[in-house]
Coordinates of C-alpha atoms in Angstrom, one line a residue:
Chain L
M1 CA 109.1 120.4 49.9
I2 CA 112.2 117.8 49.1
T3 CA 114.7 116.6 52.3
V4 CA 116.7 113.8 51.3
K5 CA 118.9 112.3 54.3
N6 CA 122.1 111.3 54.5
L7 CA 120.9 108.6 51.4
T8 CA 123.7 106.8 51.1
I9 CA 122.4 104.4 47.2
R10 CA 125.2 101.1 46.6
L11 CA 124.4 99.9 43.1
G12 CA 127.6 96.5 42.6
N13 CA 130.8 99.6 42.8
F14 CA 128.7 102.3 42.4
V15 CA 128.2 104.8 45.7
L16 CA 125.9 108.1 46.1
E17 CA 127.6 108.5 50.2
S18 CA 125.6 110.9 53.3
V19 CA 123.4 112.5 50.5
N20 CA 122.3 115.5 52.1
L21 CA 120.1 118.3 50.1
I22 CA 117.1 119.8 50.3
V23 CA 114.6 121.6 47.8
P24 CA 112.1 124.0 49.8
R25 CA 108.0 123.7 48.7
S26 CA 107.2 125.1 45.3
G27 CA 111.3 125.4 44.9
Y28 CA 112.7 124.4 41.7
A29 CA 116.4 123.2 42.2
V30 CA 119.2 121.6 39.2
L31 CA 121.2 119.3 39.5
M32 CA 124.3 118.6 37.4
G33 CA 127.7 116.5 37.7
K34 CA 129.8 115.1 35.4
T35 CA 127.9 112.0 33.2
G36 CA 128.0 108.3 35.5
C37 CA 128.2 110.6 38.3
G38 CA 125.0 109.5 39.5
K39 CA 121.8 111.7 39.1
T40 CA 119.7 109.8 37.6
T41 CA 120.5 106.8 40.2
L42 CA 119.4 109.8 42.8
L43 CA 116.4 111.2 41.3
E44 CA 114.9 108.0 40.5
C45 CA 115.7 107.1 44.1
I46 CA 113.6 109.9 44.9
C47 CA 110.9 108.4 42.5
G48 CA 111.0 105.4 44.9
L49 CA 112.6 103.3 41.7
K50 CA 115.5 102.5 43.3
R51 CA 116.3 102.2 46.4
A52 CA 118.6 103.3 48.9
Q53 CA 120.6 101.4 51.7
S54 CA 120.3 104.1 54.8
G55 CA 118.6 107.4 55.4
S56 CA 116.0 109.2 54.3
I57 CA 113.6 111.2 51.6
F58 CA 110.9 113.2 53.1
F59 CA 108.3 115.7 50.6
G60 CA 107.1 117.7 53.0
D61 CA 106.6 116.4 56.2
H62 CA 105.1 112.9 55.2
E63 CA 108.2 110.7 54.5
V64 CA 108.2 108.6 51.1
T65 CA 111.3 106.6 52.3
R66 CA 109.6 103.2 52.2
L67 CA 107.1 103.8 49.8
R68 CA 106.5 102.4 46.6
P69 CA 106.6 105.9 43.6
A70 CA 103.0 105.1 43.5
E71 CA 102.5 106.1 46.9
R72 CA 104.2 108.4 46.6
G73 CA 102.8 111.6 44.8
V74 CA 105.7 111.7 42.9
G75 CA 105.7 113.7 38.6
Y76 CA 108.6 111.5 36.4
V77 CA 109.8 112.8 32.9
P78 CA 113.2 110.3 32.5
Q79 CA 115.3 111.3 30.0
D80 CA 114.2 110.3 26.2
G81 CA 110.1 110.6 27.4
A82 CA 109.5 107.3 27.8
L83 CA 106.2 107.4 26.1
F84 CA 103.6 104.8 26.1
N85 CA 104.0 104.4 22.5
T86 CA 101.0 101.4 22.2
M87 CA 98.4 104.6 23.1
T88 CA 97.3 107.8 21.8
V89 CA 98.6 111.2 23.1
R90 CA 94.9 111.6 24.9
D91 CA 95.2 108.4 27.0
Q92 CA 98.4 108.8 27.6
L93 CA 96.8 112.3 29.7
A94 CA 94.7 110.0 30.6
F95 CA 96.7 107.0 31.9
G96 CA 97.6 107.9 35.6
P97 CA 94.4 109.5 36.4
R98 CA 93.1 106.5 35.1
V99 CA 94.5 103.6 37.6
R100 CA 94.4 105.7 40.2
G101 CA 90.7 105.0 39.9
W102 CA 89.6 108.3 38.6
H103 CA 86.4 108.6 36.6
K104 CA 86.6 107.9 32.6
R105 CA 86.0 111.5 32.1
D106 CA 87.1 113.3 34.5
A107 CA 90.6 111.2 33.4
L108 CA 89.5 112.3 30.1
D109 CA 88.3 116.3 30.4
R110 CA 92.0 116.5 32.6
A111 CA 93.3 115.4 29.1
G112 CA 91.6 117.0 27.5
E113 CA 92.7 120.3 30.2
L114 CA 96.7 118.7 30.0
A115 CA 96.5 119.3 26.5
D116 CA 95.3 122.9 26.1
E117 CA 97.6 124.7 28.8
L118 CA 101.2 122.2 26.5
G119 CA 99.9 123.0 23.1
I120 CA 99.0 119.8 22.0
D121 CA 95.6 119.2 21.2
H122 CA 96.1 118.6 18.0
L123 CA 98.1 115.7 18.7
M124 CA 95.2 114.0 20.8
D125 CA 94.8 111.1 18.9
R126 CA 97.9 110.2 17.6
R127 CA 100.5 108.2 19.2
T128 CA 103.9 109.1 19.1
K129 CA 105.6 107.8 16.4
G130 CA 106.4 110.8 13.9
L131 CA 105.9 113.6 16.2
S132 CA 109.1 116.0 16.8
G133 CA 110.9 116.0 19.9
G134 CA 109.3 118.9 21.4
E135 CA 106.1 117.5 21.5
L136 CA 107.0 114.7 23.1
Q137 CA 108.7 116.2 26.0
R138 CA 105.0 118.3 25.9
I139 CA 103.2 115.2 26.0
A140 CA 106.0 113.6 28.8
L141 CA 105.6 116.9 30.5
G142 CA 101.4 117.1 30.6
R143 CA 101.5 112.9 31.7
A144 CA 104.0 113.6 35.4
L145 CA 101.2 116.1 35.3
S146 CA 98.4 114.1 35.0
C147 CA 98.3 113.1 39.7
R148 CA 98.8 116.5 40.0
P149 CA 102.2 115.4 41.6
Q150 CA 103.2 117.2 44.8
V151 CA 106.5 117.1 43.6
L152 CA 108.3 116.6 39.8
C153 CA 111.6 115.2 38.3
L154 CA 112.8 115.4 35.8
D155 CA 116.1 113.8 33.7
E156 CA 117.6 116.0 31.4
P157 CA 114.4 117.2 29.9
L158 CA 115.7 119.6 27.1
S159 CA 119.5 117.4 26.0
A160 CA 117.4 116.1 23.3
L161 CA 115.8 119.1 22.1
D162 CA 116.9 121.8 18.9
D163 CA 118.2 125.9 20.5
E164 CA 114.7 127.2 19.5
T165 CA 112.5 123.8 21.4
R166 CA 114.4 124.1 24.4
E167 CA 113.3 127.5 24.6
E168 CA 109.9 127.4 24.4
I169 CA 109.9 124.3 26.6
C170 CA 112.1 126.5 29.6
E171 CA 109.1 128.8 28.7
L172 CA 106.5 125.9 29.1
I173 CA 108.1 125.1 32.1
M174 CA 108.4 128.4 33.9
R175 CA 104.9 129.1 32.2
L176 CA 103.6 125.6 34.6
R177 CA 105.6 126.6 37.7
C178 CA 103.0 129.1 37.6
N179 CA 99.4 127.4 37.0
H180 CA 100.9 124.7 39.0
P181 CA 102.4 123.8 42.9
F182 CA 105.1 121.5 42.2
T183 CA 108.6 121.1 43.4
A184 CA 110.7 120.3 41.5
L185 CA 113.9 118.1 40.6
H186 CA 115.5 118.8 37.2
I187 CA 119.0 117.1 35.6
T188 CA 120.5 118.8 33.0
H189 CA 123.6 119.1 32.4
S190 CA 124.1 122.8 30.3
R191 CA 124.7 125.6 32.7
A192 CA 122.6 128.3 31.1
E193 CA 119.9 125.9 31.5
A194 CA 120.3 125.6 35.3
E195 CA 120.5 129.5 35.8
R196 CA 117.6 130.2 33.5
L197 CA 114.5 127.6 35.1
G198 CA 116.6 126.4 38.9
D199 CA 116.4 128.3 42.5
L200 CA 118.5 126.3 43.4
V201 CA 121.7 124.5 42.0
F202 CA 122.9 120.7 43.4
I203 CA 127.0 119.1 42.1
I204 CA 127.2 115.6 42.6
D205 CA 131.4 115.1 42.4
G206 CA 134.1 113.1 41.8
D207 CA 133.3 111.0 44.8
G208 CA 129.7 110.9 45.1
R209 CA 128.8 113.7 47.0
V210 CA 126.4 116.2 46.9
R211 CA 127.0 120.0 47.6
G212 CA 125.5 123.2 46.7
R213 CA 126.8 126.0 44.6
D214 CA 127.5 129.4 45.4
Chain P
M1 CA 155.8 121.1 7.9
A2 CA 154.3 121.0 4.8
E3 CA 151.1 121.5 5.3
E4 CA 148.9 118.2 4.7
V5 CA 146.6 119.0 2.4
Y6 CA 143.1 117.3 2.4
S7 CA 142.6 114.5 -0.4
P8 CA 139.2 113.3 -0.2
R9 CA 140.2 109.0 0.0
R10 CA 138.7 106.5 -2.6
I11 CA 136.5 104.8 -1.0
P12 CA 136.1 101.1 -1.8
S13 CA 133.1 100.0 -3.9
D14 CA 129.7 98.7 -2.2
V15 CA 128.9 96.4 -4.7
P16 CA 131.5 93.6 -3.6
F17 CA 129.8 93.6 0.4
L18 CA 126.4 93.5 -1.7
V19 CA 126.5 90.5 -3.6
A20 CA 128.0 89.5 -1.0
I21 CA 125.4 89.1 1.5
W22 CA 122.1 89.0 -1.1
G23 CA 125.0 86.1 -2.6
I24 CA 124.9 84.6 1.0
A25 CA 120.6 84.7 1.2
G26 CA 120.3 83.9 -2.0
M27 CA 121.9 80.6 -1.7
Y28 CA 120.8 79.4 1.4
L29 CA 116.6 79.9 0.4
L30 CA 118.4 78.3 -3.3
L31 CA 119.1 75.3 -0.8
I32 CA 115.3 75.0 0.8
L33 CA 113.9 74.8 -2.8
A34 CA 116.4 72.0 -3.9
V35 CA 114.8 70.5 -0.9
L36 CA 111.7 71.1 -1.6
A37 CA 111.8 70.7 -5.6
A38 CA 113.5 67.2 -4.8
D39 CA 110.2 66.1 -2.6
A40 CA 108.7 67.6 -5.4
S41 CA 110.0 66.1 -7.9
Y42 CA 109.2 62.3 -6.1
T43 CA 106.0 62.6 -5.9
S44 CA 103.0 63.3 -7.5
A45 CA 99.4 64.5 -7.6
G46 CA 98.1 61.1 -6.9
D47 CA 100.6 60.5 -4.1
L48 CA 99.2 63.3 -2.1
W49 CA 95.7 62.7 -2.9
M50 CA 95.7 59.3 -1.2
A51 CA 97.0 60.3 1.2
V52 CA 95.1 63.4 2.2
N53 CA 92.2 60.9 2.1
D54 CA 94.1 58.5 4.2
P55 CA 92.4 57.9 7.0
D56 CA 95.3 57.1 9.5
V57 CA 97.1 60.5 7.7
R58 CA 93.9 62.2 8.8
A59 CA 94.2 61.7 12.0
S60 CA 97.3 63.0 12.1
I61 CA 96.4 65.4 11.1
W62 CA 94.0 66.6 13.0
L63 CA 96.2 65.3 16.0
T64 CA 99.0 67.1 14.7
L65 CA 96.8 70.8 14.7
Q66 CA 95.2 70.3 18.4
T67 CA 98.4 69.0 20.1
C68 CA 100.2 72.0 18.2
W69 CA 97.8 74.8 19.0
V70 CA 98.2 73.4 23.5
T71 CA 101.9 73.8 22.4
A72 CA 102.4 76.8 21.1
I73 CA 99.6 78.1 23.1
L74 CA 101.4 76.2 27.1
S75 CA 104.3 77.6 25.5
V76 CA 103.1 80.9 25.5
I77 CA 102.2 81.1 28.5
V78 CA 105.0 79.7 30.0
A79 CA 107.5 82.0 27.8
V80 CA 105.7 85.7 28.8
P81 CA 106.9 85.1 32.6
T82 CA 109.6 84.1 32.1
G83 CA 111.4 86.5 29.4
Y84 CA 109.9 89.5 31.1
V85 CA 112.5 87.8 34.5
L86 CA 115.2 87.0 32.3
A87 CA 114.9 90.2 30.3
R88 CA 113.7 92.9 33.7
F89 CA 115.2 91.7 37.3
N90 CA 118.7 91.3 38.1
F91 CA 119.6 88.3 40.9
P92 CA 122.2 85.1 41.4
L93 CA 122.6 82.2 39.4
K94 CA 121.4 84.2 36.6
R95 CA 123.6 83.0 34.2
L96 CA 123.6 79.7 34.9
F97 CA 119.7 80.1 35.0
D98 CA 119.4 81.6 31.1
S99 CA 121.6 78.4 30.1
I100 CA 119.5 75.3 32.2
L101 CA 116.7 77.3 29.9
D102 CA 118.7 76.9 26.6
I103 CA 119.4 73.3 27.2
P104 CA 116.3 71.5 25.2
I105 CA 118.0 73.4 22.7
V106 CA 121.2 71.7 22.2
L107 CA 120.3 68.7 23.7
P108 CA 119.6 65.9 21.5
P109 CA 115.6 65.7 20.7
L110 CA 116.0 61.8 21.9
V111 CA 117.6 62.6 25.0
I112 CA 114.7 65.4 25.4
G113 CA 112.4 62.4 24.5
L114 CA 114.1 59.6 26.6
S115 CA 114.2 62.2 29.1
L116 CA 110.8 63.3 30.2
L117 CA 110.8 58.9 29.9
I118 CA 113.0 58.4 33.0
L119 CA 111.7 61.5 34.9
F120 CA 107.7 60.2 34.5
N121 CA 108.8 56.8 35.0
Q122 CA 111.0 56.3 36.9
V123 CA 111.5 59.3 39.3
M124 CA 109.7 58.4 43.2
I125 CA 107.3 61.1 44.6
G126 CA 106.4 59.8 48.2
G127 CA 107.0 56.1 46.3
Q128 CA 104.8 56.4 43.1
S129 CA 106.6 57.3 39.8
I130 CA 104.8 60.5 38.8
E131 CA 102.9 58.8 35.6
R132 CA 101.2 57.1 37.7
W133 CA 100.6 59.5 40.0
L134 CA 99.7 61.7 37.3
G135 CA 97.3 58.7 36.5
D136 CA 95.7 58.2 39.3
W137 CA 94.7 61.7 40.1
L138 CA 93.3 61.8 36.1
S139 CA 91.3 59.0 37.1
D140 CA 90.3 60.3 39.8
L141 CA 89.4 63.5 37.5
H142 CA 87.1 61.6 34.9
A143 CA 85.9 59.0 37.1
W144 CA 82.7 59.4 35.6
N145 CA 83.7 58.9 31.7
D146 CA 86.4 55.4 30.9
N147 CA 86.4 55.8 27.2
I148 CA 89.4 58.6 29.0
P149 CA 92.0 57.0 29.2
S150 CA 94.4 58.1 31.7
G151 CA 98.7 58.7 32.9
V152 CA 100.6 60.1 30.2
T153 CA 103.4 58.3 29.0
Y154 CA 102.7 56.9 25.7
R155 CA 99.4 59.0 25.1
I156 CA 98.6 62.2 23.7
P157 CA 99.4 64.5 26.4
A158 CA 102.9 62.6 26.8
I159 CA 103.1 64.0 22.7
I160 CA 101.9 67.5 23.8
L161 CA 105.1 67.4 26.8
A162 CA 107.2 66.6 24.1
Q163 CA 106.9 69.1 22.1
F164 CA 106.5 71.5 25.0
T165 CA 109.9 71.5 26.8
V166 CA 111.3 71.7 23.1
S167 CA 109.0 74.6 21.4
C168 CA 108.8 76.6 24.8
A169 CA 112.6 77.2 24.9
F170 CA 112.9 78.2 21.6
A171 CA 110.0 80.9 22.7
V172 CA 110.9 81.9 25.6
R173 CA 114.2 82.9 23.5
T174 CA 112.3 85.2 21.7
M175 CA 110.1 87.2 24.5
R176 CA 113.4 87.7 26.2
N177 CA 114.5 89.6 23.2
T178 CA 111.3 91.3 22.7
F179 CA 110.8 92.9 26.7
D180 CA 115.0 93.2 26.1
G181 CA 114.4 95.2 23.5
I182 CA 111.9 97.4 25.1
N183 CA 112.5 100.7 26.7
P184 CA 112.0 99.8 31.0
R185 CA 111.8 103.4 31.6
Q186 CA 108.2 103.8 30.1
E187 CA 107.4 100.5 33.6
K188 CA 109.3 102.7 35.1
V189 CA 107.2 106.3 34.2
A190 CA 103.5 103.8 34.7
L191 CA 104.9 103.0 38.5
T192 CA 105.2 106.7 38.7
L193 CA 101.6 107.3 37.5
G194 CA 99.6 104.8 40.2
C195 CA 100.5 101.2 38.6
G196 CA 102.1 98.4 41.1
R197 CA 104.4 95.9 39.2
S198 CA 101.4 93.7 37.6
G199 CA 99.8 97.3 36.4
A200 CA 103.1 98.1 34.7
F201 CA 103.4 95.2 33.1
W202 CA 100.2 94.1 32.2
L203 CA 99.4 97.7 30.7
I204 CA 102.4 99.2 29.4
A205 CA 105.0 95.8 28.3
L206 CA 102.5 93.3 27.2
P207 CA 100.9 95.3 24.9
Q208 CA 104.2 96.7 23.6
A209 CA 105.8 93.1 23.7
S210 CA 102.1 91.9 21.6
R211 CA 104.4 91.4 18.2
G212 CA 106.8 89.4 19.9
V213 CA 104.3 87.1 21.4
V214 CA 102.8 86.0 18.5
A215 CA 106.3 85.1 16.9
A216 CA 107.3 83.7 19.9
G217 CA 103.3 81.8 19.6
T218 CA 104.1 81.2 16.1
L219 CA 107.7 79.7 16.9
A220 CA 107.2 77.6 19.2
W221 CA 103.6 76.1 17.0
A222 CA 106.3 75.7 13.8
R223 CA 108.4 74.0 16.2
A224 CA 105.6 71.1 17.8
L225 CA 104.9 70.5 14.2
G226 CA 108.5 69.3 13.4
E227 CA 109.1 68.0 16.4
F228 CA 109.5 64.0 16.0
G229 CA 112.9 61.8 18.3
P230 CA 110.6 63.1 21.9
V231 CA 107.5 63.1 20.8
L232 CA 108.4 59.2 19.5
V233 CA 110.4 58.2 22.5
F234 CA 108.1 59.6 25.4
A235 CA 104.7 59.2 22.9
G236 CA 105.8 56.2 20.5
A237 CA 104.1 55.8 17.2
T238 CA 101.2 53.8 17.8
R239 CA 99.3 54.4 14.5
G240 CA 95.5 56.3 15.0
S241 CA 96.5 56.7 18.8
T242 CA 99.8 59.1 19.4
E243 CA 100.5 59.0 16.0
V244 CA 101.0 63.5 14.2
L245 CA 102.6 63.8 11.1
A246 CA 106.0 64.1 11.6
T247 CA 105.5 60.2 13.4
T248 CA 103.4 59.5 10.4
V249 CA 106.6 60.7 8.1
F250 CA 108.9 58.3 9.9
L251 CA 105.5 55.3 9.9
E252 CA 105.8 55.3 6.5
I253 CA 109.3 55.0 5.6
S254 CA 110.0 52.6 7.9
I255 CA 107.2 50.1 6.0
G256 CA 109.4 51.5 3.0
N257 CA 106.2 53.1 1.4
L258 CA 108.7 56.4 0.9
E259 CA 106.0 58.3 -2.1
G260 CA 103.9 58.5 1.2
A261 CA 106.5 60.2 2.9
V262 CA 107.4 63.0 1.0
A263 CA 103.2 63.2 0.2
V264 CA 102.8 63.5 4.4
S265 CA 106.2 65.8 4.5
F266 CA 104.3 68.2 1.5
L267 CA 101.0 67.8 3.7
M268 CA 103.8 69.3 6.6
I269 CA 105.4 72.0 4.5
T270 CA 102.0 73.2 2.8
V271 CA 100.5 73.4 6.4
A272 CA 103.7 75.4 8.1
I273 CA 104.0 77.7 5.0
L274 CA 100.1 78.2 5.3
V275 CA 100.3 79.2 9.0
L276 CA 103.6 81.4 8.4
T277 CA 102.1 83.7 5.8
T278 CA 98.6 83.7 7.9
V279 CA 100.9 85.2 10.5
R280 CA 103.0 86.8 9.1
M281 CA 99.9 88.4 5.8
L282 CA 98.5 89.9 10.0
G283 CA 101.1 91.8 10.6
I284 CA 103.5 90.6 12.6
R285 CA 106.3 92.0 11.1
Q286 CA 109.1 90.3 13.1
S287 CA 111.2 87.7 13.0
V288 CA 110.7 84.2 13.9

């Protein structure tokens, strides 16, 4: 479960004020709003990548507001995938477990497990250069899930994909929801995507307030 | 209202543009080649052979190579974190900090040498000049060996410091551009996956910046090779002691041996081309 209480984020002149939202355990929330309204800022704040001026964030009963990103148990899929292009796909999938101190064999097993599930096992020895948009998103999803996060934050993961690939990744995300017990917050501009994936929808309006959509 | 009929606009030919950019690039290349050709016409294989066999020139080549490598390594060690700070952090007076780092690039080289001389000999710390303080410290450090000269000014450490002060500024600029070009979201992802800031730097940012690191090192090395003004003022131009190739050229000119000076210049060009080409052949395609 993600609970955001009275969160205020200020970045220069930009302000997100008194944000409140609750995503129930294993729920899938979609966050919408105009470009520049602060969706990514809010998501990064939940991930611990930006600081809030006031308010609190809970994952379940556990307050994470002051915790560093690594201590939150969050998986993050940024807008452009932001894959590590010096590493092979296998190393990217094993990266999280390795830096968290897993034994190398266990980390590689986990990478293999995710690659099977995401249909990218044939890409394991490749680097990201030359891979298709759909393949890159699958790798980004696998990397984000590699440490079994309780919360998954996705920042417009489907926006750069063609219709057919978007449909494939939508189905993949729905399948992943069945197999992985994460609570998700997903940013999108697409109403169709929101209706397809979201259990609930939040909208950031023009004055920086978040409301649930009826 | 009459319906507007689409008529494809005639697009001007690309030829003048391509001729202009290739022409400008070609003219600059021609200028450099003309300078080299002029040097070549003023020297001979015999002059080059004499220069190579001159013990002073040999010592100068050896000292130049040593100081250039030390300078390049020190520059990279300083430029990588400084470039990273400038590319990744916003802080008060950042623009001022950034501008100060460019001062060694814009200042006349002689002024840098003079400034180093004043800093080491006129600025007092606890009633002692930095030169004296460092001299005492270095003497204590190698008290077991009286042959190692202590102090900085007019000694080999002064050559390295003079080269470093200028070279490092170029290396910092290169590293800042390199880190600016690396997507910071990759480091953010690494933070969520379990890294601290240092882990994200060492495991994600630095491997991606490897070409930039080599480019910065190469640029620092090349700058150090050509540095003359600050070396002359801060380290002096003592034959067999603080003589690097740039000062050898100056010393040869000062005694009227123009052929010798040109021969040494040719040696410098050869060394520079060898190093820069080798680095580029190793796959470093980033421009330096």
